[in-house]
Amino acid sequence: GDSVTQMEGPVTLSEEAFLTINCTYTATGYPSLFWYVQYPGEGLQLLLKATKADDKGSNKGFEATYRKETTSFHLEKGSVQVSDSAVYFCALSDQVGEGAQKLVFGQGTRLTINP
Amino acid sequence: DGGITQSPKYLFRKEGQNVTLSCEQNLNHDAMYWYRQDPGQGLRLIYYSQIVNDFQKGDIAEGYSVSREKKESFPLTVTSAQKNPTAFYLCASSILGGYSNQPQHFGDGTRLSIL
């Protein structure tokens, strides 16, 4: 079945450092890809998405490019802030039924940014 | 503002007891989902529903039940048959689309613990 593998955490960086969180996937067909962020005690928020090969999703300084040839969707940010500390989930979307979708998640990567 | 409301935020269950988690959305979304999150793991799909009075099992439906009597509401019952119910439960919703590119919107979750 479909699966998502994320970089092992936790990841600790200093403020203004460059961030990369690796994500690779295995899927039949052509899924959409997502990054979600979870702050402590909260639900998940959509950070960015890409729906086809070579698409680049971006939001709040974060970027990720859908690479079909390497089945990857790595998350990057050029200069992280303390407020970026959270758990980040990579996910792919697999359509089920008549239009509902099943999200398949990676295990999450906890990011801590020190001032 | 539109969104998803889950209640209660914290819930405690005694052995042999059924408990029901509430999920309400005012986003006018057709599809609703329940996920379970365990520490250090990604989310796993329990049940989903695409339309009122219809729902389908996800990957880990055993020991859970749902209903969808109204478009806005998708309660989850954790039955006594679920032997390891301690987890963080997240409800989500999305519009139905012809492609798997519609993001899911999440509530803030309910943390269930066993007394």
PDB file of C-alpha atoms in Angstrom:
ATOM      1  CA  GLY A   1       0.000   0.000   0.000  1.00  0.00           C
ATOM      2  CA  ASP A   2       0.882   3.662  -0.106  1.00  0.00           C
ATOM      3  CA  SER A   3       3.373   4.920   2.471  1.00  0.00           C
ATOM      4  CA  VAL A   4       5.268   8.035   3.526  1.00  0.00           C
ATOM      5  CA  THR A   5       8.680   8.101   5.163  1.00  0.00           C
ATOM      6  CA  GLN A   6       9.938  11.179   6.950  1.00  0.00           C
ATOM      7  CA  MET A   7      13.269  12.196   8.305  1.00  0.00           C
ATOM      8  CA  GLU A   8      13.794  10.977  11.856  1.00  0.00           C
ATOM      9  CA  GLY A   9      13.506  13.614  14.533  1.00  0.00           C
ATOM     10  CA  PRO A  10      13.782  15.474  16.703  1.00  0.00           C
ATOM     11  CA  VAL A  11      15.495  18.278  14.837  1.00  0.00           C
ATOM     12  CA  THR A  12      16.990  21.183  16.778  1.00  0.00           C
ATOM     13  CA  LEU A  13      18.252  24.320  15.047  1.00  0.00           C
ATOM     14  CA  SER A  14      19.236  27.845  15.937  1.00  0.00           C
ATOM     15  CA  GLU A  15      17.152  30.786  14.817  1.00  0.00           C
ATOM     16  CA  GLU A  16      17.855  31.887  11.229  1.00  0.00           C
ATOM     17  CA  ALA A  17      19.286  28.480  10.282  1.00  0.00           C
ATOM     18  CA  PHE A  18      18.315  26.724   7.053  1.00  0.00           C
ATOM     19  CA  LEU A  19      15.784  23.919   7.432  1.00  0.00           C
ATOM     20  CA  THR A  20      15.295  20.747   5.433  1.00  0.00           C
ATOM     21  CA  ILE A  21      12.948  17.955   6.466  1.00  0.00           C
ATOM     22  CA  ASN A  22      13.117  15.012   4.092  1.00  0.00           C
ATOM     23  CA  CYS A  23      10.032  13.186   2.906  1.00  0.00           C
ATOM     24  CA  THR A  24       9.777  10.320   0.420  1.00  0.00           C
ATOM     25  CA  TYR A  25       6.717   8.393  -0.612  1.00  0.00           C
ATOM     26  CA  THR A  26       5.573   5.169  -2.237  1.00  0.00           C
ATOM     27  CA  ALA A  27       2.308   5.252  -4.132  1.00  0.00           C
ATOM     28  CA  THR A  28       0.463   3.817  -7.051  1.00  0.00           C
ATOM     29  CA  GLY A  29      -0.914   6.464  -9.332  1.00  0.00           C
ATOM     30  CA  TYR A  30      -0.310  10.182  -8.854  1.00  0.00           C
ATOM     31  CA  PRO A  31      -1.231  11.337  -5.377  1.00  0.00           C
ATOM     32  CA  SER A  32      -1.372  14.894  -4.127  1.00  0.00           C
ATOM     33  CA  LEU A  33       1.230  15.698  -1.482  1.00  0.00           C
ATOM     34  CA  PHE A  34       0.856  17.823   1.633  1.00  0.00           C
ATOM     35  CA  TRP A  35       2.782  19.195   4.557  1.00  0.00           C
ATOM     36  CA  TYR A  36       0.802  19.723   7.767  1.00  0.00           C
ATOM     37  CA  VAL A  37       2.039  21.378  10.966  1.00  0.00           C
ATOM     38  CA  GLN A  38       0.898  20.599  14.502  1.00  0.00           C
ATOM     39  CA  TYR A  39       1.507  22.984  17.399  1.00  0.00           C
ATOM     40  CA  PRO A  40       1.403  21.578  20.959  1.00  0.00           C
ATOM     41  CA  GLY A  41      -2.045  20.418  22.026  1.00  0.00           C
ATOM     42  CA  GLU A  42      -3.655  21.381  18.732  1.00  0.00           C
ATOM     43  CA  GLY A  43      -4.899  19.739  15.578  1.00  0.00           C
ATOM     44  CA  LEU A  44      -3.128  19.796  12.243  1.00  0.00           C
ATOM     45  CA  GLN A  45      -2.962  22.831  10.002  1.00  0.00           C
ATOM     46  CA  LEU A  46      -2.289  22.647   6.299  1.00  0.00           C
ATOM     47  CA  LEU A  47       1.072  24.259   5.562  1.00  0.00           C
ATOM     48  CA  LEU A  48       1.343  23.676   1.811  1.00  0.00           C
ATOM     49  CA  LYS A  49       0.400  21.268  -0.935  1.00  0.00           C
ATOM     50  CA  ALA A  50       1.340  20.160  -4.458  1.00  0.00           C
ATOM     51  CA  THR A  51      -0.945  18.268  -6.770  1.00  0.00           C
ATOM     52  CA  LYS A  52       1.273  17.172  -9.656  1.00  0.00           C
ATOM     53  CA  ALA A  53       4.879  16.553 -10.596  1.00  0.00           C
ATOM     54  CA  ASP A  54       7.173  19.608 -10.498  1.00  0.00           C
ATOM     55  CA  ASP A  55       4.578  21.675  -8.628  1.00  0.00           C
ATOM     56  CA  LYS A  56       6.047  23.794  -5.854  1.00  0.00           C
ATOM     57  CA  GLY A  57       3.927  24.484  -2.790  1.00  0.00           C
ATOM     58  CA  SER A  58       4.839  27.463  -0.628  1.00  0.00           C
ATOM     59  CA  ASN A  59       3.518  29.242   2.447  1.00  0.00           C
ATOM     60  CA  LYS A  60       4.987  31.344   5.276  1.00  0.00           C
ATOM     61  CA  GLY A  61       8.512  30.994   3.845  1.00  0.00           C
ATOM     62  CA  PHE A  62       8.274  27.200   3.614  1.00  0.00           C
ATOM     63  CA  GLU A  63       8.599  25.458   0.250  1.00  0.00           C
ATOM     64  CA  ALA A  64       8.395  21.915  -1.095  1.00  0.00           C
ATOM     65  CA  THR A  65       8.628  20.604  -4.652  1.00  0.00           C
ATOM     66  CA  TYR A  66       6.852  17.472  -5.901  1.00  0.00           C
ATOM     67  CA  ARG A  67       9.638  15.353  -7.400  1.00  0.00           C
ATOM     68  CA  LYS A  68       8.172  12.374  -9.208  1.00  0.00           C
ATOM     69  CA  GLU A  69      11.543  11.035 -10.360  1.00  0.00           C
ATOM     70  CA  THR A  70      12.824  10.743  -6.782  1.00  0.00           C
ATOM     71  CA  THR A  71       9.360  10.295  -5.170  1.00  0.00           C
ATOM     72  CA  SER A  72      10.188  13.078  -2.746  1.00  0.00           C
ATOM     73  CA  PHE A  73       8.578  16.182  -1.256  1.00  0.00           C
ATOM     74  CA  HIS A  74      11.214  17.711   1.010  1.00  0.00           C
ATOM     75  CA  LEU A  75      10.240  20.701   3.159  1.00  0.00           C
ATOM     76  CA  GLU A  76      12.631  23.692   3.223  1.00  0.00           C
ATOM     77  CA  LYS A  77      12.831  27.103   4.808  1.00  0.00           C
ATOM     78  CA  GLY A  78      15.674  29.531   4.396  1.00  0.00           C
ATOM     79  CA  SER A  79      15.616  31.124   7.847  1.00  0.00           C
ATOM     80  CA  VAL A  80      13.678  29.548  10.685  1.00  0.00           C
ATOM     81  CA  GLN A  81      12.160  31.353  13.661  1.00  0.00           C
ATOM     82  CA  VAL A  82      11.387  30.243  17.210  1.00  0.00           C
ATOM     83  CA  SER A  83       7.702  30.301  16.267  1.00  0.00           C
ATOM     84  CA  ASP A  84       8.326  27.526  13.711  1.00  0.00           C
ATOM     85  CA  SER A  85       8.832  25.030  16.553  1.00  0.00           C
ATOM     86  CA  ALA A  86       6.203  22.331  16.002  1.00  0.00           C
ATOM     87  CA  VAL A  87       5.710  18.826  14.619  1.00  0.00           C
ATOM     88  CA  TYR A  88       5.652  18.601  10.829  1.00  0.00           C
ATOM     89  CA  PHE A  89       3.834  15.834   8.950  1.00  0.00           C
ATOM     90  CA  CYS A  90       4.261  14.876   5.332  1.00  0.00           C
ATOM     91  CA  ALA A  91       1.203  13.203   3.803  1.00  0.00           C
ATOM     92  CA  LEU A  92      -0.106  11.894   0.523  1.00  0.00           C
ATOM     93  CA  SER A  93      -3.696  11.799  -0.561  1.00  0.00           C
ATOM     94  CA  ASP A  94      -5.280   8.649  -1.907  1.00  0.00           C
ATOM     95  CA  GLN A  95      -8.782   8.955  -3.277  1.00  0.00           C
ATOM     96  CA  VAL A  96     -11.356   6.542  -1.899  1.00  0.00           C
ATOM     97  CA  GLY A  97     -15.020   6.142  -2.693  1.00  0.00           C
ATOM     98  CA  GLU A  98     -16.683   8.870  -4.735  1.00  0.00           C
ATOM     99  CA  GLY A  99     -14.330  11.709  -3.948  1.00  0.00           C
ATOM    100  CA  ALA A 100     -13.354  11.362  -0.329  1.00  0.00           C
ATOM    101  CA  GLN A 101      -9.664  11.055   0.270  1.00  0.00           C
ATOM    102  CA  LYS A 102      -7.554   9.067   2.662  1.00  0.00           C
ATOM    103  CA  LEU A 103      -4.481  10.853   3.943  1.00  0.00           C
ATOM    104  CA  VAL A 104      -1.463   8.628   4.521  1.00  0.00           C
ATOM    105  CA  PHE A 105       0.906  10.299   6.986  1.00  0.00           C
ATOM    106  CA  GLY A 106       4.560  10.029   7.794  1.00  0.00           C
ATOM    107  CA  GLN A 107       5.457   9.628  11.449  1.00  0.00           C
ATOM    108  CA  GLY A 108       6.076  13.347  11.970  1.00  0.00           C
ATOM    109  CA  THR A 109       9.250  15.319  12.652  1.00  0.00           C
ATOM    110  CA  ARG A 110       9.514  17.412  15.809  1.00  0.00           C
ATOM    111  CA  LEU A 111      11.320  20.688  15.158  1.00  0.00           C
ATOM    112  CA  THR A 112      12.703  22.884  17.929  1.00  0.00           C
ATOM    113  CA  ILE A 113      14.198  26.288  17.169  1.00  0.00           C
ATOM    114  CA  ASN A 114      16.424  27.864  19.820  1.00  0.00           C
ATOM    115  CA  PRO A 115      16.830  31.644  20.058  1.00  0.00           C
TER     116      PRO A 115
ATOM    117  CA  ASP B   1     -15.336  31.901  11.216  1.00  0.00           C
ATOM    118  CA  GLY B   2     -15.885  28.439   9.802  1.00  0.00           C
ATOM    119  CA  GLY B   3     -14.173  25.508  11.389  1.00  0.00           C
ATOM    120  CA  ILE B   4     -14.316  22.166  13.127  1.00  0.00           C
ATOM    121  CA  THR B   5     -15.173  21.889  16.802  1.00  0.00           C
ATOM    122  CA  GLN B   6     -14.235  18.810  18.786  1.00  0.00           C
ATOM    123  CA  SER B   7     -15.367  18.200  22.319  1.00  0.00           C
ATOM    124  CA  PRO B   8     -14.420  17.517  24.966  1.00  0.00           C
ATOM    125  CA  LYS B   9     -10.734  18.427  24.822  1.00  0.00           C
ATOM    126  CA  TYR B  10      -9.905  15.788  27.458  1.00  0.00           C
ATOM    127  CA  LEU B  11     -11.875  12.614  28.178  1.00  0.00           C
ATOM    128  CA  PHE B  12     -11.394   9.787  30.615  1.00  0.00           C
ATOM    129  CA  ARG B  13     -12.811   6.309  30.213  1.00  0.00           C
ATOM    130  CA  LYS B  14     -13.303   3.600  32.753  1.00  0.00           C
ATOM    131  CA  GLU B  15     -12.759  -0.036  31.885  1.00  0.00           C
ATOM    132  CA  GLY B  16     -15.749  -1.509  30.033  1.00  0.00           C
ATOM    133  CA  GLN B  17     -17.258   1.886  29.281  1.00  0.00           C
ATOM    134  CA  ASN B  18     -18.227   3.323  25.917  1.00  0.00           C
ATOM    135  CA  VAL B  19     -17.450   6.991  25.303  1.00  0.00           C
ATOM    136  CA  THR B  20     -18.500   9.306  22.499  1.00  0.00           C
ATOM    137  CA  LEU B  21     -16.358  12.059  21.004  1.00  0.00           C
ATOM    138  CA  SER B  22     -18.132  14.949  19.329  1.00  0.00           C
ATOM    139  CA  CYS B  23     -17.180  16.549  16.025  1.00  0.00           C
ATOM    140  CA  GLU B  24     -19.114  19.424  14.453  1.00  0.00           C
ATOM    141  CA  GLN B  25     -18.202  21.431  11.354  1.00  0.00           C
ATOM    142  CA  ASN B  26     -19.718  24.561   9.812  1.00  0.00           C
ATOM    143  CA  LEU B  27     -17.642  24.505   6.641  1.00  0.00           C
ATOM    144  CA  ASN B  28     -20.432  22.892   4.605  1.00  0.00           C
ATOM    145  CA  HIS B  29     -18.074  20.014   3.787  1.00  0.00           C
ATOM    146  CA  ASP B  30     -19.534  16.740   2.563  1.00  0.00           C
ATOM    147  CA  ALA B  31     -16.703  14.472   3.707  1.00  0.00           C
ATOM    148  CA  MET B  32     -15.691  13.915   7.323  1.00  0.00           C
ATOM    149  CA  TYR B  33     -12.964  11.747   8.833  1.00  0.00           C
ATOM    150  CA  TRP B  34     -11.710  10.409  12.144  1.00  0.00           C
ATOM    151  CA  TYR B  35      -8.018   9.792  12.782  1.00  0.00           C
ATOM    152  CA  ARG B  36      -6.121   8.388  15.726  1.00  0.00           C
ATOM    153  CA  GLN B  37      -2.702   9.733  16.700  1.00  0.00           C
ATOM    154  CA  ASP B  38      -0.332   7.831  18.995  1.00  0.00           C
ATOM    155  CA  PRO B  39       2.852   9.376  20.435  1.00  0.00           C
ATOM    156  CA  GLY B  40       5.652   9.651  17.904  1.00  0.00           C
ATOM    157  CA  GLN B  41       3.474   8.311  15.123  1.00  0.00           C
ATOM    158  CA  GLY B  42       1.530   9.672  12.239  1.00  0.00           C
ATOM    159  CA  LEU B  43      -2.232   9.680  12.046  1.00  0.00           C
ATOM    160  CA  ARG B  44      -4.219   6.583  11.119  1.00  0.00           C
ATOM    161  CA  LEU B  45      -7.695   6.638   9.585  1.00  0.00           C
ATOM    162  CA  ILE B  46     -10.496   5.125  11.669  1.00  0.00           C
ATOM    163  CA  TYR B  47     -13.660   5.932   9.694  1.00  0.00           C
ATOM    164  CA  TYR B  48     -14.767   8.329   7.017  1.00  0.00           C
ATOM    165  CA  SER B  49     -18.086   9.533   5.617  1.00  0.00           C
ATOM    166  CA  GLN B  50     -18.876  11.098   2.258  1.00  0.00           C
ATOM    167  CA  ILE B  51     -22.572  11.731   2.744  1.00  0.00           C
ATOM    168  CA  VAL B  52     -25.247  11.717   5.398  1.00  0.00           C
ATOM    169  CA  ASN B  53     -26.239   8.227   6.578  1.00  0.00           C
ATOM    170  CA  ASP B  54     -23.224   6.617   4.937  1.00  0.00           C
ATOM    171  CA  PHE B  55     -19.756   5.862   6.287  1.00  0.00           C
ATOM    172  CA  GLN B  56     -16.860   3.532   5.566  1.00  0.00           C
ATOM    173  CA  LYS B  57     -14.212   1.799   7.653  1.00  0.00           C
ATOM    174  CA  GLY B  58     -10.675   3.054   7.536  1.00  0.00           C
ATOM    175  CA  ASP B  59      -7.516   1.187   8.453  1.00  0.00           C
ATOM    176  CA  ILE B  60      -8.184   0.714  12.192  1.00  0.00           C
ATOM    177  CA  ALA B  61     -11.988   0.617  12.617  1.00  0.00           C
ATOM    178  CA  GLU B  62     -12.148  -2.280  15.094  1.00  0.00           C
ATOM    179  CA  GLY B  63     -13.522  -1.184  18.458  1.00  0.00           C
ATOM    180  CA  TYR B  64     -14.978   2.057  17.084  1.00  0.00           C
ATOM    181  CA  SER B  65     -18.340   3.105  15.690  1.00  0.00           C
ATOM    182  CA  VAL B  66     -19.657   6.270  14.028  1.00  0.00           C
ATOM    183  CA  SER B  67     -22.867   7.829  12.808  1.00  0.00           C
ATOM    184  CA  ARG B  68     -23.641  10.564  10.302  1.00  0.00           C
ATOM    185  CA  GLU B  69     -27.217  11.722  10.845  1.00  0.00           C
ATOM    186  CA  LYS B  70     -26.482  15.328   9.916  1.00  0.00           C
ATOM    187  CA  LYS B  71     -24.044  16.829   7.444  1.00  0.00           C
ATOM    188  CA  GLU B  72     -22.457  18.918  10.187  1.00  0.00           C
ATOM    189  CA  SER B  73     -21.901  16.169  12.726  1.00  0.00           C
ATOM    190  CA  PHE B  74     -19.802  12.983  12.799  1.00  0.00           C
ATOM    191  CA  PRO B  75     -19.534  11.579  16.352  1.00  0.00           C
ATOM    192  CA  LEU B  76     -17.123   8.748  17.157  1.00  0.00           C
ATOM    193  CA  THR B  77     -17.873   6.138  19.828  1.00  0.00           C
ATOM    194  CA  VAL B  78     -14.948   4.314  21.379  1.00  0.00           C
ATOM    195  CA  THR B  79     -16.419   1.034  22.572  1.00  0.00           C
ATOM    196  CA  SER B  80     -15.251  -1.305  25.314  1.00  0.00           C
ATOM    197  CA  ALA B  81     -14.010  -3.592  22.539  1.00  0.00           C
ATOM    198  CA  GLN B  82     -11.185  -1.137  21.811  1.00  0.00           C
ATOM    199  CA  LYS B  83      -8.489  -2.536  24.082  1.00  0.00           C
ATOM    200  CA  ASN B  84      -6.000   0.289  23.747  1.00  0.00           C
ATOM    201  CA  PRO B  85      -8.056   3.485  23.426  1.00  0.00           C
ATOM    202  CA  THR B  86      -5.572   5.914  24.960  1.00  0.00           C
ATOM    203  CA  ALA B  87      -4.683   8.292  22.123  1.00  0.00           C
ATOM    204  CA  PHE B  88      -5.270  11.706  20.608  1.00  0.00           C
ATOM    205  CA  TYR B  89      -8.297  11.678  18.295  1.00  0.00           C
ATOM    206  CA  LEU B  90      -8.599  14.119  15.427  1.00  0.00           C
ATOM    207  CA  CYS B  91     -11.640  14.874  13.304  1.00  0.00           C
ATOM    208  CA  ALA B  92     -11.277  16.352   9.827  1.00  0.00           C
ATOM    209  CA  SER B  93     -13.455  17.419   6.935  1.00  0.00           C
ATOM    210  CA  SER B  94     -13.050  18.236   3.272  1.00  0.00           C
ATOM    211  CA  ILE B  95     -15.048  19.021   0.188  1.00  0.00           C
ATOM    212  CA  LEU B  96     -15.510  16.161  -2.258  1.00  0.00           C
ATOM    213  CA  GLY B  97     -13.485  16.568  -5.403  1.00  0.00           C
ATOM    214  CA  GLY B  98     -12.862  14.719  -8.603  1.00  0.00           C
ATOM    215  CA  TYR B  99      -9.181  14.558  -7.697  1.00  0.00           C
ATOM    216  CA  SER B 100      -7.367  13.834  -4.468  1.00  0.00           C
ATOM    217  CA  ASN B 101      -6.157  17.387  -4.065  1.00  0.00           C
ATOM    218  CA  GLN B 102      -8.653  18.816  -1.598  1.00  0.00           C
ATOM    219  CA  PRO B 103      -6.967  19.548   1.727  1.00  0.00           C
ATOM    220  CA  GLN B 104      -8.519  18.295   4.914  1.00  0.00           C
ATOM    221  CA  HIS B 105      -9.307  20.718   7.716  1.00  0.00           C
ATOM    222  CA  PHE B 106      -8.713  19.467  11.245  1.00  0.00           C
ATOM    223  CA  GLY B 107     -10.214  20.130  14.643  1.00  0.00           C
ATOM    224  CA  ASP B 108      -8.098  20.632  17.756  1.00  0.00           C
ATOM    225  CA  GLY B 109      -8.513  17.050  18.893  1.00  0.00           C
ATOM    226  CA  THR B 110      -9.718  15.093  21.932  1.00  0.00           C
ATOM    227  CA  ARG B 111      -7.242  13.369  24.215  1.00  0.00           C
ATOM    228  CA  LEU B 112      -8.700  10.140  25.606  1.00  0.00           C
ATOM    229  CA  SER B 113      -7.182   8.429  28.627  1.00  0.00           C
ATOM    230  CA  ILE B 114      -8.062   5.319  30.616  1.00  0.00           C
ATOM    231  CA  LEU B 115      -8.719   5.635  34.339  1.00  0.00           C
TER     232      LEU B 115
END
